Amino acid sequence: MRTISPPVGLPALNETDLVGQVARRLTEAIVLGRLPPGSKVVEAGIARELGVSRAPVREAARLLEQQGLLVANPRRGFFVRQFAADDIDEIYDLRLCVERHAAVLAARNLTPETRDKLRRQIEVLHETADLDDPARQVEEDYRFHRLICEIAGNRRMLRLFDDLASELRMVIGLIGRLYDDPHEIARTHEPVLAAIEAGHPERIVAYVDYHIGHAWREVGRLVREIPPWPAAAK
Amino acid sequence: MRTISPPVGLPALNETDLVGQVARRLTEAIVLGRLPPGSKVVEAGIARELGVSRAPVREAARLLEQQGLLVANPRRGFFVRQFAADDIDEIYDLRLCVERHAAVLAARNLTPETRDKLRRQIEVLHETADLDDPARQVEEDYRFHRLICEIAGNRRMLRLFDDLASELRMVIGLIGRLYDDPHEIARTHEPVLAAIEAGHPERIVAYVDYHIGHAWREVGRLVREIPPWPAAAK
DNA sequence: TAATCGTCGATTGTCGACAGTTTGATCTTG
DNA sequence: CAAGATCAAACTGTCGACAATCGACGATTA
């Protein structure tokens, strides 16, 4: 008797079906700033545009709702989530709390392989800094932090990170730019990695605090500068 | 020109429609141990049982999937999540990380009203301890911790807590009992509250660590005692 | 003129149906 | 008798349809 299949384990990312694809397209549209915050997401419209029926769209929308990108108003439909300044504070507060812990765990689990991955990612960050491609820069930045969460080895923590990141990506995407000096952001990752390699919990926390806190203040400032969001079209 | 309605804000819990009700019934069935871990959730079956069509069931299932109670296998359906010992560790690790922070924030935001709420909840815990109703005891326990997260004032953190709690409720519900001495658990909440009232971050963290760590070890032990889960029926 | 009411188009919530896949059992074959 | 092929029932993924509800515009009235 062979085991036919391991029916349950963990997430097992839905990549197969339409729902996953619709969700990705929707996420993309939201993060890239089409579908501005506050705008209504008409199921039939999305469905027609993607050449599918409403059912997959609804399920995808529910997914993005749980992820925090959409807000559902019963009998009224889904709307693209709007962020206020205190949302930024909530996200960064939680992110800081989690990433501190993740970094400490990562240090505990660090192997030569994972250490190299982190180092290489910092190199990538420097290379990307020359490209003048803010979106790419943000992406590679997240990849570094995500690596830390991966190495930490707590799958739920990683998922939480992904959720927070997708919210942040949306906000930052709307701001358009992030840092004035992309090389600076690349540099501020180095002491974090150094602390993780050294394995000093206190130093790790301190540098993570500094690094994330820096981004927090920066994003917070930018958000407060452009308070009335890009206009909730339609 | 008046604004017709505030279309977006935050969650706005779906309570209106079928999906919410189906989700609640499903959650209940899972947490209470009907629908044992590993069992298949047949959409049509649930739909017939609840007298609705498959569409709301599917959407509810997707909700529970994101919440971690179900696992989706494309083309095969939804299965009730199975937990292993390391899942317990993940959940408590994350929970500890979050609740430490929540307690510190709660101390910062504490008002006479919220302080009284916490005190009263501890009283309730003591009262419930006499009832010999483990499920109720667990519920009131969570209500205390949830209060702390509420007072902390970070909505995302509260949601994370709820998600983790629903997973834990499921596990604990399957274990059947939690503590041998329900009064002891009630007592261990008191120093936590005392530390919050005193407002000493270090002491708060220490007592939260002790309290949650205690539960962690206890639940971990029980889970390891009953490794092969209650049989994945059908 | 300003506010209220009623009507109409647009959109959501829900349903039943159909095709393709998976599952488990039966049959075949070495 | 065991291992693989075959087949039927069950189930999922997706679709189009219909009723209920919402939002906006215009008519009515004080």
mmCIF file with all atom_site columns, C-alpha atoms (C1' of nucleotides) in Angstrom, chain A residues 4 40-43 54 58 75, chain C residues 10-15 23-24:
data_model
loop_
_atom_site.group_PDB
_atom_site.id
_atom_site.type_symbol
_atom_site.label_atom_id
_atom_site.label_alt_id
_atom_site.label_comp_id
_atom_site.label_asym_id
_atom_site.label_entity_id
_atom_site.label_seq_id
_atom_site.pdbx_PDB_ins_code
_atom_site.Cartn_x
_atom_site.Cartn_y
_atom_site.Cartn_z
_atom_site.occupancy
_atom_site.B_iso_or_equiv
_atom_site.pdbx_formal_charge
_atom_site.auth_seq_id
_atom_site.auth_comp_id
_atom_site.auth_asym_id
_atom_site.auth_atom_id
_atom_site.pdbx_PDB_model_num
ATOM 1  C CA    . ILE A 1 4  ? -1.544  8.171  -2.275  1.00 0.00 ? 4  ILE A CA    1
ATOM 2  C CA    . LYS A 1 40 ? -14.664 50.164 -6.189  1.00 0.00 ? 40 LYS A CA    1
ATOM 3  C CA    . VAL A 1 41 ? -13.783 46.745 -7.521  1.00 0.00 ? 41 VAL A CA    1
ATOM 4  C CA    . VAL A 1 42 ? -16.676 45.666 -9.701  1.00 0.00 ? 42 VAL A CA    1
ATOM 5  C CA    . GLU A 1 43 ? -16.737 41.907 -9.901  1.00 0.00 ? 43 GLU A CA    1
ATOM 6  C CA    . ARG A 1 54 ? -17.453 36.164 -11.391 1.00 0.00 ? 54 ARG A CA    1
ATOM 7  C CA    . ARG A 1 58 ? -15.140 36.789 -5.786  1.00 0.00 ? 58 ARG A CA    1
ATOM 8  C CA    . ARG A 1 75 ? -24.139 44.350 -0.433  1.00 0.00 ? 75 ARG A CA    1
ATOM 9  C "C1'" . DA  C 2 10 ? -26.262 48.699 -12.078 1.00 0.00 ? 10 DA  C "C1'" 1
ATOM 10 C "C1'" . DT  C 2 11 ? -24.276 45.398 -8.967  1.00 0.00 ? 11 DT  C "C1'" 1
ATOM 11 C "C1'" . DT  C 2 12 ? -24.191 41.887 -5.505  1.00 0.00 ? 12 DT  C "C1'" 1
ATOM 12 C "C1'" . DG  C 2 13 ? -25.624 37.414 -3.339  1.00 0.00 ? 13 DG  C "C1'" 1
ATOM 13 C "C1'" . DT  C 2 14 ? -27.021 33.071 -4.371  1.00 0.00 ? 14 DT  C "C1'" 1
ATOM 14 C "C1'" . DC  C 2 15 ? -28.216 29.223 -7.022  1.00 0.00 ? 15 DC  C "C1'" 1
ATOM 15 C "C1'" . DT  C 2 23 ? -10.900 8.400  -5.991  1.00 0.00 ? 23 DT  C "C1'" 1
ATOM 16 C "C1'" . DG  C 2 24 ? -11.783 3.894  -5.060  1.00 0.00 ? 24 DG  C "C1'" 1
#
